[in-house]
PDB file of C-alpha atoms in Angstrom:
ATOM      1  CA  UNK A   1      -8.713   9.429 -27.452  1.00  0.00           C
ATOM      2  CA  UNK A   2     -11.002   6.648 -28.634  1.00  0.00           C
ATOM      3  CA  UNK A   3     -10.524   4.629 -25.440  1.00  0.00           C
ATOM      4  CA  UNK A   4     -11.276   7.437 -22.958  1.00  0.00           C
ATOM      5  CA  UNK A   5     -14.934   6.655 -22.251  1.00  0.00           C
ATOM      6  CA  UNK A   6     -14.257   2.956 -21.811  1.00  0.00           C
ATOM      7  CA  UNK A   7     -11.259   3.638 -19.580  1.00  0.00           C
ATOM      8  CA  UNK A   8     -13.247   5.772 -17.140  1.00  0.00           C
ATOM      9  CA  UNK A   9     -15.454   2.823 -16.189  1.00  0.00           C
ATOM     10  CA  UNK A  10     -12.608   0.341 -16.057  1.00  0.00           C
ATOM     11  CA  UNK A  11     -10.433   2.499 -13.827  1.00  0.00           C
ATOM     12  CA  UNK A  12     -12.990   2.474 -11.053  1.00  0.00           C
ATOM     13  CA  UNK A  13     -12.964  -1.305 -11.141  1.00  0.00           C
ATOM     14  CA  UNK A  14      -9.326  -2.108 -11.553  1.00  0.00           C
ATOM     15  CA  UNK A  15      -7.911  -1.171  -8.143  1.00  0.00           C
ATOM     16  CA  UNK A  16      -8.743  -4.426  -6.398  1.00  0.00           C
ATOM     17  CA  UNK A  17      -6.380  -6.382  -4.149  1.00  0.00           C
ATOM     18  CA  UNK A  18      -4.684  -9.264  -5.918  1.00  0.00           C
ATOM     19  CA  UNK A  19      -2.137 -11.980  -5.323  1.00  0.00           C
ATOM     20  CA  UNK A  20      -0.702 -11.556  -8.820  1.00  0.00           C
ATOM     21  CA  UNK A  21       2.268  -9.435  -7.784  1.00  0.00           C
ATOM     22  CA  UNK A  22       3.772 -11.878  -5.330  1.00  0.00           C
ATOM     23  CA  UNK A  23       5.414 -14.016  -7.992  1.00  0.00           C
ATOM     24  CA  UNK A  24       6.739 -11.191 -10.145  1.00  0.00           C
ATOM     25  CA  UNK A  25      10.553 -11.225 -10.126  1.00  0.00           C
ATOM     26  CA  UNK A  26      11.884  -7.975  -8.700  1.00  0.00           C
ATOM     27  CA  UNK A  27      15.186  -6.631  -9.920  1.00  0.00           C
ATOM     28  CA  UNK A  28      17.188  -5.262  -6.997  1.00  0.00           C
ATOM     29  CA  UNK A  29      19.432  -2.251  -7.313  1.00  0.00           C
ATOM     30  CA  UNK A  30      21.609  -0.190  -5.073  1.00  0.00           C
ATOM     31  CA  UNK A  31      20.400   3.117  -3.721  1.00  0.00           C
ATOM     32  CA  UNK A  32      22.393   5.934  -5.355  1.00  0.00           C
ATOM     33  CA  UNK A  33      25.082   7.700  -3.357  1.00  0.00           C
ATOM     34  CA  UNK A  34      23.926  10.723  -1.425  1.00  0.00           C
ATOM     35  CA  UNK A  35      24.054  13.223  -4.259  1.00  0.00           C
ATOM     36  CA  UNK A  36      24.080  16.842  -3.184  1.00  0.00           C
ATOM     37  CA  UNK A  37      22.156  19.658  -4.815  1.00  0.00           C
ATOM     38  CA  UNK A  38      24.328  21.682  -7.203  1.00  0.00           C
ATOM     39  CA  UNK A  39      25.242  25.073  -5.749  1.00  0.00           C
ATOM     40  CA  UNK A  40      23.797  26.859  -8.761  1.00  0.00           C
ATOM     41  CA  UNK A  41      20.419  25.083  -8.572  1.00  0.00           C
ATOM     42  CA  UNK A  42      17.950  27.815  -7.715  1.00  0.00           C
ATOM     43  CA  UNK A  43      14.752  26.198  -8.971  1.00  0.00           C
ATOM     44  CA  UNK A  44      12.346  23.913  -7.165  1.00  0.00           C
ATOM     45  CA  UNK A  45      12.113  20.303  -8.351  1.00  0.00           C
ATOM     46  CA  UNK A  46       9.101  18.028  -8.742  1.00  0.00           C
ATOM     47  CA  UNK A  47       9.811  14.326  -9.297  1.00  0.00           C
ATOM     48  CA  UNK A  48       6.948  12.174 -10.592  1.00  0.00           C
ATOM     49  CA  UNK A  49       7.172   8.380 -10.349  1.00  0.00           C
ATOM     50  CA  UNK A  50       4.748   6.795 -12.838  1.00  0.00           C
ATOM     51  CA  UNK A  51       4.089   3.050 -12.657  1.00  0.00           C
ATOM     52  CA  UNK A  52       2.890   2.241 -16.175  1.00  0.00           C
ATOM     53  CA  UNK A  53      -0.473   0.480 -16.359  1.00  0.00           C
ATOM     54  CA  UNK A  54       0.141  -3.245 -16.867  1.00  0.00           C
ATOM     55  CA  UNK A  55      -2.556  -5.864 -17.492  1.00  0.00           C
ATOM     56  CA  UNK A  56      -0.151  -8.755 -16.935  1.00  0.00           C
ATOM     57  CA  UNK A  57       1.925  -7.742 -13.919  1.00  0.00           C
ATOM     58  CA  UNK A  58      -0.506  -5.698 -11.813  1.00  0.00           C
ATOM     59  CA  UNK A  59      -3.600  -6.690  -9.861  1.00  0.00           C
ATOM     60  CA  UNK A  60      -6.018  -4.693 -11.994  1.00  0.00           C
ATOM     61  CA  UNK A  61      -9.169  -5.321 -13.938  1.00  0.00           C
ATOM     62  CA  UNK A  62      -7.914  -5.448 -17.517  1.00  0.00           C
ATOM     63  CA  UNK A  63      -7.984  -2.327 -19.675  1.00  0.00           C
ATOM     64  CA  UNK A  64      -7.753  -2.518 -23.502  1.00  0.00           C
ATOM     65  CA  UNK A  65      -4.523  -4.290 -24.431  1.00  0.00           C
ATOM     66  CA  UNK A  66      -3.166  -1.374 -26.450  1.00  0.00           C
ATOM     67  CA  UNK A  67      -3.087   0.903 -23.398  1.00  0.00           C
ATOM     68  CA  UNK A  68      -2.394  -1.736 -20.749  1.00  0.00           C
ATOM     69  CA  UNK A  69       1.045  -2.848 -21.944  1.00  0.00           C
ATOM     70  CA  UNK A  70       3.443  -1.842 -19.179  1.00  0.00           C
ATOM     71  CA  UNK A  71       6.411  -2.137 -21.505  1.00  0.00           C
ATOM     72  CA  UNK A  72       5.036   0.322 -24.100  1.00  0.00           C
ATOM     73  CA  UNK A  73       5.129   3.847 -22.665  1.00  0.00           C
ATOM     74  CA  UNK A  74       4.158   5.535 -25.946  1.00  0.00           C
ATOM     75  CA  UNK A  75       0.647   4.038 -25.822  1.00  0.00           C
ATOM     76  CA  UNK A  76       0.274   3.502 -22.081  1.00  0.00           C
ATOM     77  CA  UNK A  77      -2.779   4.746 -20.211  1.00  0.00           C
ATOM     78  CA  UNK A  78      -0.699   6.622 -17.630  1.00  0.00           C
ATOM     79  CA  UNK A  79       1.961   7.995 -19.974  1.00  0.00           C
ATOM     80  CA  UNK A  80       1.320   8.307 -23.716  1.00  0.00           C
ATOM     81  CA  UNK A  81      -2.493   8.382 -23.816  1.00  0.00           C
ATOM     82  CA  UNK A  82      -4.333  11.708 -23.929  1.00  0.00           C
ATOM     83  CA  UNK A  83      -4.572  11.984 -20.140  1.00  0.00           C
ATOM     84  CA  UNK A  84      -1.189  10.367 -19.511  1.00  0.00           C
ATOM     85  CA  UNK A  85       1.553  12.280 -17.730  1.00  0.00           C
ATOM     86  CA  UNK A  86       3.862  12.774 -20.729  1.00  0.00           C
ATOM     87  CA  UNK A  87       1.169  13.758 -23.202  1.00  0.00           C
ATOM     88  CA  UNK A  88      -0.673  16.074 -20.823  1.00  0.00           C
ATOM     89  CA  UNK A  89       2.335  18.115 -19.728  1.00  0.00           C
ATOM     90  CA  UNK A  90       3.765  18.157 -23.246  1.00  0.00           C
ATOM     91  CA  UNK A  91       0.573  19.844 -24.480  1.00  0.00           C
ATOM     92  CA  UNK A  92       0.252  22.208 -21.505  1.00  0.00           C
ATOM     93  CA  UNK A  93       1.258  25.729 -22.564  1.00  0.00           C
ATOM     94  CA  UNK A  94       2.702  26.439 -19.104  1.00  0.00           C
ATOM     95  CA  UNK A  95       5.298  23.693 -19.479  1.00  0.00           C
ATOM     96  CA  UNK A  96       8.191  23.275 -21.901  1.00  0.00           C
ATOM     97  CA  UNK A  97       9.594  19.821 -22.629  1.00  0.00           C
ATOM     98  CA  UNK A  98      13.375  20.118 -22.242  1.00  0.00           C
ATOM     99  CA  UNK A  99      14.334  16.545 -22.990  1.00  0.00           C
ATOM    100  CA  UNK A 100      13.031  13.011 -23.430  1.00  0.00           C
ATOM    101  CA  UNK A 101      15.459  10.260 -22.418  1.00  0.00           C
ATOM    102  CA  UNK A 102      14.931   6.599 -23.306  1.00  0.00           C
ATOM    103  CA  UNK A 103      15.892   3.979 -20.707  1.00  0.00           C
ATOM    104  CA  UNK A 104      17.717   6.388 -18.372  1.00  0.00           C
ATOM    105  CA  UNK A 105      18.200   3.625 -15.796  1.00  0.00           C
ATOM    106  CA  UNK A 106      17.081   0.037 -15.115  1.00  0.00           C
ATOM    107  CA  UNK A 107      13.299  -0.357 -14.992  1.00  0.00           C
ATOM    108  CA  UNK A 108      12.645   3.210 -16.202  1.00  0.00           C
ATOM    109  CA  UNK A 109      11.621   3.077 -19.853  1.00  0.00           C
ATOM    110  CA  UNK A 110      11.437   6.803 -20.456  1.00  0.00           C
ATOM    111  CA  UNK A 111      12.149  10.055 -18.631  1.00  0.00           C
ATOM    112  CA  UNK A 112      10.755  13.475 -19.508  1.00  0.00           C
ATOM    113  CA  UNK A 113      12.128  16.720 -18.098  1.00  0.00           C
ATOM    114  CA  UNK A 114       9.896  19.808 -18.193  1.00  0.00           C
ATOM    115  CA  UNK A 115      10.405  23.415 -17.152  1.00  0.00           C
ATOM    116  CA  UNK A 116       7.522  25.546 -15.894  1.00  0.00           C
ATOM    117  CA  UNK A 117       7.634  28.651 -18.066  1.00  0.00           C
ATOM    118  CA  UNK A 118       6.383  31.371 -15.698  1.00  0.00           C
ATOM    119  CA  UNK A 119       8.489  30.218 -12.733  1.00  0.00           C
ATOM    120  CA  UNK A 120      11.718  28.445 -11.804  1.00  0.00           C
ATOM    121  CA  UNK A 121      10.367  24.900 -11.446  1.00  0.00           C
ATOM    122  CA  UNK A 122      11.632  21.659 -13.038  1.00  0.00           C
ATOM    123  CA  UNK A 123       9.446  18.551 -13.329  1.00  0.00           C
ATOM    124  CA  UNK A 124      11.147  15.182 -13.821  1.00  0.00           C
ATOM    125  CA  UNK A 125       8.761  12.366 -14.778  1.00  0.00           C
ATOM    126  CA  UNK A 126       9.914   8.737 -14.860  1.00  0.00           C
ATOM    127  CA  UNK A 127       7.894   6.012 -16.599  1.00  0.00           C
ATOM    128  CA  UNK A 128       8.617   2.729 -14.806  1.00  0.00           C
ATOM    129  CA  UNK A 129       8.127  -0.573 -16.598  1.00  0.00           C
ATOM    130  CA  UNK A 130       4.768  -1.792 -15.293  1.00  0.00           C
ATOM    131  CA  UNK A 131       6.292  -5.142 -14.307  1.00  0.00           C
ATOM    132  CA  UNK A 132       8.361  -3.287 -11.706  1.00  0.00           C
ATOM    133  CA  UNK A 133       5.625  -1.375  -9.910  1.00  0.00           C
ATOM    134  CA  UNK A 134       7.113  -2.539  -6.612  1.00  0.00           C
ATOM    135  CA  UNK A 135      10.437  -0.907  -7.423  1.00  0.00           C
ATOM    136  CA  UNK A 136       8.684   2.263  -8.492  1.00  0.00           C
ATOM    137  CA  UNK A 137       6.859   2.363  -5.158  1.00  0.00           C
ATOM    138  CA  UNK A 138      10.067   1.730  -3.213  1.00  0.00           C
ATOM    139  CA  UNK A 139      11.982   4.429  -5.114  1.00  0.00           C
ATOM    140  CA  UNK A 140       9.199   6.901  -4.434  1.00  0.00           C
ATOM    141  CA  UNK A 141       9.078   6.132  -0.713  1.00  0.00           C
ATOM    142  CA  UNK A 142      12.880   6.103  -0.352  1.00  0.00           C
ATOM    143  CA  UNK A 143      12.931   9.489  -2.013  1.00  0.00           C
ATOM    144  CA  UNK A 144      10.354  10.690   0.507  1.00  0.00           C
ATOM    145  CA  UNK A 145      12.595   9.493   3.348  1.00  0.00           C
ATOM    146  CA  UNK A 146      15.793  10.988   1.903  1.00  0.00           C
ATOM    147  CA  UNK A 147      17.319   7.566   1.234  1.00  0.00           C
ATOM    148  CA  UNK A 148      17.149   7.815  -2.563  1.00  0.00           C
ATOM    149  CA  UNK A 149      18.991  10.971  -3.622  1.00  0.00           C
ATOM    150  CA  UNK A 150      19.266  11.161  -7.374  1.00  0.00           C
ATOM    151  CA  UNK A 151      21.117  13.352  -9.850  1.00  0.00           C
ATOM    152  CA  UNK A 152      20.328  13.530 -13.555  1.00  0.00           C
ATOM    153  CA  UNK A 153      21.639  15.418 -16.571  1.00  0.00           C
ATOM    154  CA  UNK A 154      19.192  17.068 -18.979  1.00  0.00           C
ATOM    155  CA  UNK A 155      20.857  18.995 -21.756  1.00  0.00           C
ATOM    156  CA  UNK A 156      23.441  21.228 -20.110  1.00  0.00           C
ATOM    157  CA  UNK A 157      21.723  21.115 -16.719  1.00  0.00           C
ATOM    158  CA  UNK A 158      22.500  18.845 -13.785  1.00  0.00           C
ATOM    159  CA  UNK A 159      19.317  18.388 -11.789  1.00  0.00           C
ATOM    160  CA  UNK A 160      19.104  17.024  -8.267  1.00  0.00           C
ATOM    161  CA  UNK A 161      15.909  15.002  -7.909  1.00  0.00           C
ATOM    162  CA  UNK A 162      14.644  11.965  -6.037  1.00  0.00           C
ATOM    163  CA  UNK A 163      15.055  12.791  -2.359  1.00  0.00           C
ATOM    164  CA  UNK A 164      16.617  16.088  -3.376  1.00  0.00           C
ATOM    165  CA  UNK A 165      13.260  17.108  -4.819  1.00  0.00           C
ATOM    166  CA  UNK A 166      10.768  19.402  -3.129  1.00  0.00           C
ATOM    167  CA  UNK A 167       7.550  17.714  -4.283  1.00  0.00           C
ATOM    168  CA  UNK A 168       7.444  13.938  -4.860  1.00  0.00           C
ATOM    169  CA  UNK A 169       4.542  12.363  -6.730  1.00  0.00           C
ATOM    170  CA  UNK A 170       3.405   8.803  -7.323  1.00  0.00           C
ATOM    171  CA  UNK A 171       0.983   8.026 -10.174  1.00  0.00           C
ATOM    172  CA  UNK A 172      -0.507   4.637 -11.000  1.00  0.00           C
ATOM    173  CA  UNK A 173      -2.075   1.530  -9.537  1.00  0.00           C
ATOM    174  CA  UNK A 174      -1.887   1.179  -5.745  1.00  0.00           C
ATOM    175  CA  UNK A 175       0.597  -1.673  -5.574  1.00  0.00           C
ATOM    176  CA  UNK A 176       0.244  -1.877  -1.788  1.00  0.00           C
ATOM    177  CA  UNK A 177      -3.056  -3.636  -2.462  1.00  0.00           C
ATOM    178  CA  UNK A 178      -1.028  -6.450  -4.020  1.00  0.00           C
ATOM    179  CA  UNK A 179       2.171  -6.702  -2.002  1.00  0.00           C
ATOM    180  CA  UNK A 180       3.773  -5.774   1.305  1.00  0.00           C
ATOM    181  CA  UNK A 181       7.014  -3.855   1.524  1.00  0.00           C
ATOM    182  CA  UNK A 182       9.711  -5.257   3.785  1.00  0.00           C
ATOM    183  CA  UNK A 183      11.941  -2.190   3.441  1.00  0.00           C
ATOM    184  CA  UNK A 184      12.125   0.430   6.170  1.00  0.00           C
ATOM    185  CA  UNK A 185      11.599   4.064   5.267  1.00  0.00           C
ATOM    186  CA  UNK A 186      12.797   5.987   8.307  1.00  0.00           C
ATOM    187  CA  UNK A 187      13.658   9.606   7.579  1.00  0.00           C
ATOM    188  CA  UNK A 188      17.370  10.050   6.825  1.00  0.00           C
ATOM    189  CA  UNK A 189      17.346  13.837   7.156  1.00  0.00           C
ATOM    190  CA  UNK A 190      15.198  16.773   8.188  1.00  0.00           C
ATOM    191  CA  UNK A 191      14.470  18.210   4.737  1.00  0.00           C
ATOM    192  CA  UNK A 192      10.894  19.349   4.229  1.00  0.00           C
ATOM    193  CA  UNK A 193       9.286  17.450   1.361  1.00  0.00           C
ATOM    194  CA  UNK A 194       5.679  17.117   0.258  1.00  0.00           C
ATOM    195  CA  UNK A 195       3.971  14.269  -1.561  1.00  0.00           C
ATOM    196  CA  UNK A 196       1.121  13.704  -3.993  1.00  0.00           C
ATOM    197  CA  UNK A 197      -0.082  10.093  -4.246  1.00  0.00           C
ATOM    198  CA  UNK A 198      -2.579   9.511  -7.045  1.00  0.00           C
ATOM    199  CA  UNK A 199      -3.614   5.886  -6.684  1.00  0.00           C
ATOM    200  CA  UNK A 200      -6.749   4.166  -5.448  1.00  0.00           C
ATOM    201  CA  UNK A 201      -7.288   4.667  -1.704  1.00  0.00           C
ATOM    202  CA  UNK A 202      -3.716   5.872  -1.261  1.00  0.00           C
ATOM    203  CA  UNK A 203      -4.263   7.481   2.139  1.00  0.00           C
ATOM    204  CA  UNK A 204      -5.207   4.332   4.111  1.00  0.00           C
ATOM    205  CA  UNK A 205      -2.551   2.219   2.379  1.00  0.00           C
ATOM    206  CA  UNK A 206       0.351   4.690   2.307  1.00  0.00           C
ATOM    207  CA  UNK A 207      -0.255   6.581   5.552  1.00  0.00           C
ATOM    208  CA  UNK A 208       1.680   4.284   7.949  1.00  0.00           C
ATOM    209  CA  UNK A 209       4.698   4.259   5.641  1.00  0.00           C
ATOM    210  CA  UNK A 210       4.639   7.940   4.701  1.00  0.00           C
ATOM    211  CA  UNK A 211       4.595   8.845   8.397  1.00  0.00           C
ATOM    212  CA  UNK A 212       7.959   7.085   8.768  1.00  0.00           C
ATOM    213  CA  UNK A 213       9.516   9.170   6.005  1.00  0.00           C
ATOM    214  CA  UNK A 214       8.807  12.597   7.471  1.00  0.00           C
ATOM    215  CA  UNK A 215       7.285  13.776   4.178  1.00  0.00           C
ATOM    216  CA  UNK A 216       3.982  15.622   4.439  1.00  0.00           C
ATOM    217  CA  UNK A 217       1.021  14.631   2.219  1.00  0.00           C
ATOM    218  CA  UNK A 218      -0.173  17.396  -0.056  1.00  0.00           C
ATOM    219  CA  UNK A 219      -2.838  15.363  -1.858  1.00  0.00           C
ATOM    220  CA  UNK A 220      -3.821  11.719  -1.569  1.00  0.00           C
ATOM    221  CA  UNK A 221      -7.017   9.729  -1.986  1.00  0.00           C
ATOM    222  CA  UNK A 222      -9.614   7.984   0.142  1.00  0.00           C
ATOM    223  CA  UNK A 223     -11.381   5.771  -2.422  1.00  0.00           C
ATOM    224  CA  UNK A 224     -11.045   4.349  -5.934  1.00  0.00           C
ATOM    225  CA  UNK A 225      -9.949   6.832  -8.569  1.00  0.00           C
ATOM    226  CA  UNK A 226      -8.528   7.320 -12.062  1.00  0.00           C
ATOM    227  CA  UNK A 227      -4.915   8.545 -11.662  1.00  0.00           C
ATOM    228  CA  UNK A 228      -4.891  10.729 -14.744  1.00  0.00           C
ATOM    229  CA  UNK A 229      -2.767  13.794 -15.363  1.00  0.00           C
ATOM    230  CA  UNK A 230      -5.376  16.549 -15.060  1.00  0.00           C
ATOM    231  CA  UNK A 231      -5.479  15.772 -11.338  1.00  0.00           C
ATOM    232  CA  UNK A 232      -1.695  15.829 -11.040  1.00  0.00           C
ATOM    233  CA  UNK A 233      -1.584  19.096 -12.991  1.00  0.00           C
ATOM    234  CA  UNK A 234      -4.074  20.759 -10.646  1.00  0.00           C
ATOM    235  CA  UNK A 235      -2.081  19.675  -7.585  1.00  0.00           C
ATOM    236  CA  UNK A 236       1.245  20.748  -9.075  1.00  0.00           C
ATOM    237  CA  UNK A 237      -0.135  24.103 -10.241  1.00  0.00           C
ATOM    238  CA  UNK A 238      -1.472  24.880  -6.774  1.00  0.00           C
ATOM    239  CA  UNK A 239       1.833  23.893  -5.185  1.00  0.00           C
ATOM    240  CA  UNK A 240       3.806  26.105  -7.576  1.00  0.00           C
ATOM    241  CA  UNK A 241       1.529  29.043  -6.812  1.00  0.00           C
ATOM    242  CA  UNK A 242       1.895  28.349  -3.095  1.00  0.00           C
ATOM    243  CA  UNK A 243      -1.830  28.003  -2.531  1.00  0.00           C
ATOM    244  CA  UNK A 244      -3.167  26.667   0.743  1.00  0.00           C
ATOM    245  CA  UNK A 245      -3.775  22.931   1.051  1.00  0.00           C
ATOM    246  CA  UNK A 246      -7.520  23.587   1.192  1.00  0.00           C
ATOM    247  CA  UNK A 247      -7.393  25.541  -2.059  1.00  0.00           C
ATOM    248  CA  UNK A 248      -5.261  22.873  -3.747  1.00  0.00           C
ATOM    249  CA  UNK A 249      -7.684  20.166  -2.677  1.00  0.00           C
ATOM    250  CA  UNK A 250     -10.564  22.184  -4.127  1.00  0.00           C
ATOM    251  CA  UNK A 251      -8.720  22.707  -7.434  1.00  0.00           C
ATOM    252  CA  UNK A 252      -7.937  18.995  -7.650  1.00  0.00           C
ATOM    253  CA  UNK A 253     -11.561  18.078  -6.909  1.00  0.00           C
ATOM    254  CA  UNK A 254     -12.844  20.529  -9.524  1.00  0.00           C
ATOM    255  CA  UNK A 255     -10.479  19.104 -12.142  1.00  0.00           C
ATOM    256  CA  UNK A 256     -11.465  15.540 -11.315  1.00  0.00           C
ATOM    257  CA  UNK A 257     -15.170  16.343 -11.500  1.00  0.00           C
ATOM    258  CA  UNK A 258     -14.679  18.190 -14.801  1.00  0.00           C
ATOM    259  CA  UNK A 259     -13.263  15.118 -16.514  1.00  0.00           C
ATOM    260  CA  UNK A 260     -14.953  12.306 -14.611  1.00  0.00           C
ATOM    261  CA  UNK A 261     -18.423  13.890 -14.218  1.00  0.00           C
ATOM    262  CA  UNK A 262     -18.640  12.261 -10.794  1.00  0.00           C
ATOM    263  CA  UNK A 263     -20.252  15.163  -8.897  1.00  0.00           C
ATOM    264  CA  UNK A 264     -18.249  17.802  -7.060  1.00  0.00           C
ATOM    265  CA  UNK A 265     -19.285  16.482  -3.631  1.00  0.00           C
ATOM    266  CA  UNK A 266     -17.952  13.028  -4.473  1.00  0.00           C
ATOM    267  CA  UNK A 267     -14.761  14.510  -5.889  1.00  0.00           C
ATOM    268  CA  UNK A 268     -14.182  16.560  -2.749  1.00  0.00           C
ATOM    269  CA  UNK A 269     -14.641  13.469  -0.596  1.00  0.00           C
ATOM    270  CA  UNK A 270     -12.172  11.548  -2.763  1.00  0.00           C
ATOM    271  CA  UNK A 271      -9.180  13.781  -2.007  1.00  0.00           C
ATOM    272  CA  UNK A 272      -7.549  14.565   1.330  1.00  0.00           C
ATOM    273  CA  UNK A 273      -4.648  16.734   2.416  1.00  0.00           C
ATOM    274  CA  UNK A 274      -3.933  15.588   5.994  1.00  0.00           C
TER     275      UNK A 274
END
């Protein structure tokens, strides 16, 4: 896309701590009832929580207005742009888009449900209104702890996701640079979940909280980064193929270097698995 080269530079600048989030009104909602996995669900589930890029409501260095509107998923940097989650997976030959759902719940502007063609894997991706990045972060972490068990309908299928998912992913700005979470995220069960957190310096910011949840990190980051979908795709592909964490980290680093031209050594240092 025409903005790609400009975005690359801006993304490395825009993950800076800010006070801007503190005054953003946060809509509260109840945690869903503990939904159980349907007996006939034999596939693994990936749930991706995408906080749409938002120039107004997030503590970021501004990106071009057309791609930094957190209320416009179709043109958003992290969703509808060429390297956005929806566009990337929609074009990927290994994935089939089953359904796109507008406004499936409060604060989520769009949901896409994909099926991995060679294997029994479902990917649910939710595009959160960028003004509600805090809620997106909380929903992700409550899912990791088993306190946000969700159930959705896509076509004729009922899919257990949220805390019922096997791999939980967060994509977007690191909101923990802007606000503190008062919620507690103690593990509610003993299910084995893994997490991918693609946000600037996600490991140092998310580590204390993720440890509470009992979820194991598959991939997270040590420094500033561009949370674009080629990185998510590499992590997800390695997880589906049941590669080792070391191999997944290498695949993610190779993908990041391929698109960012940052040097493979720097890319390897950017991602961690422990």
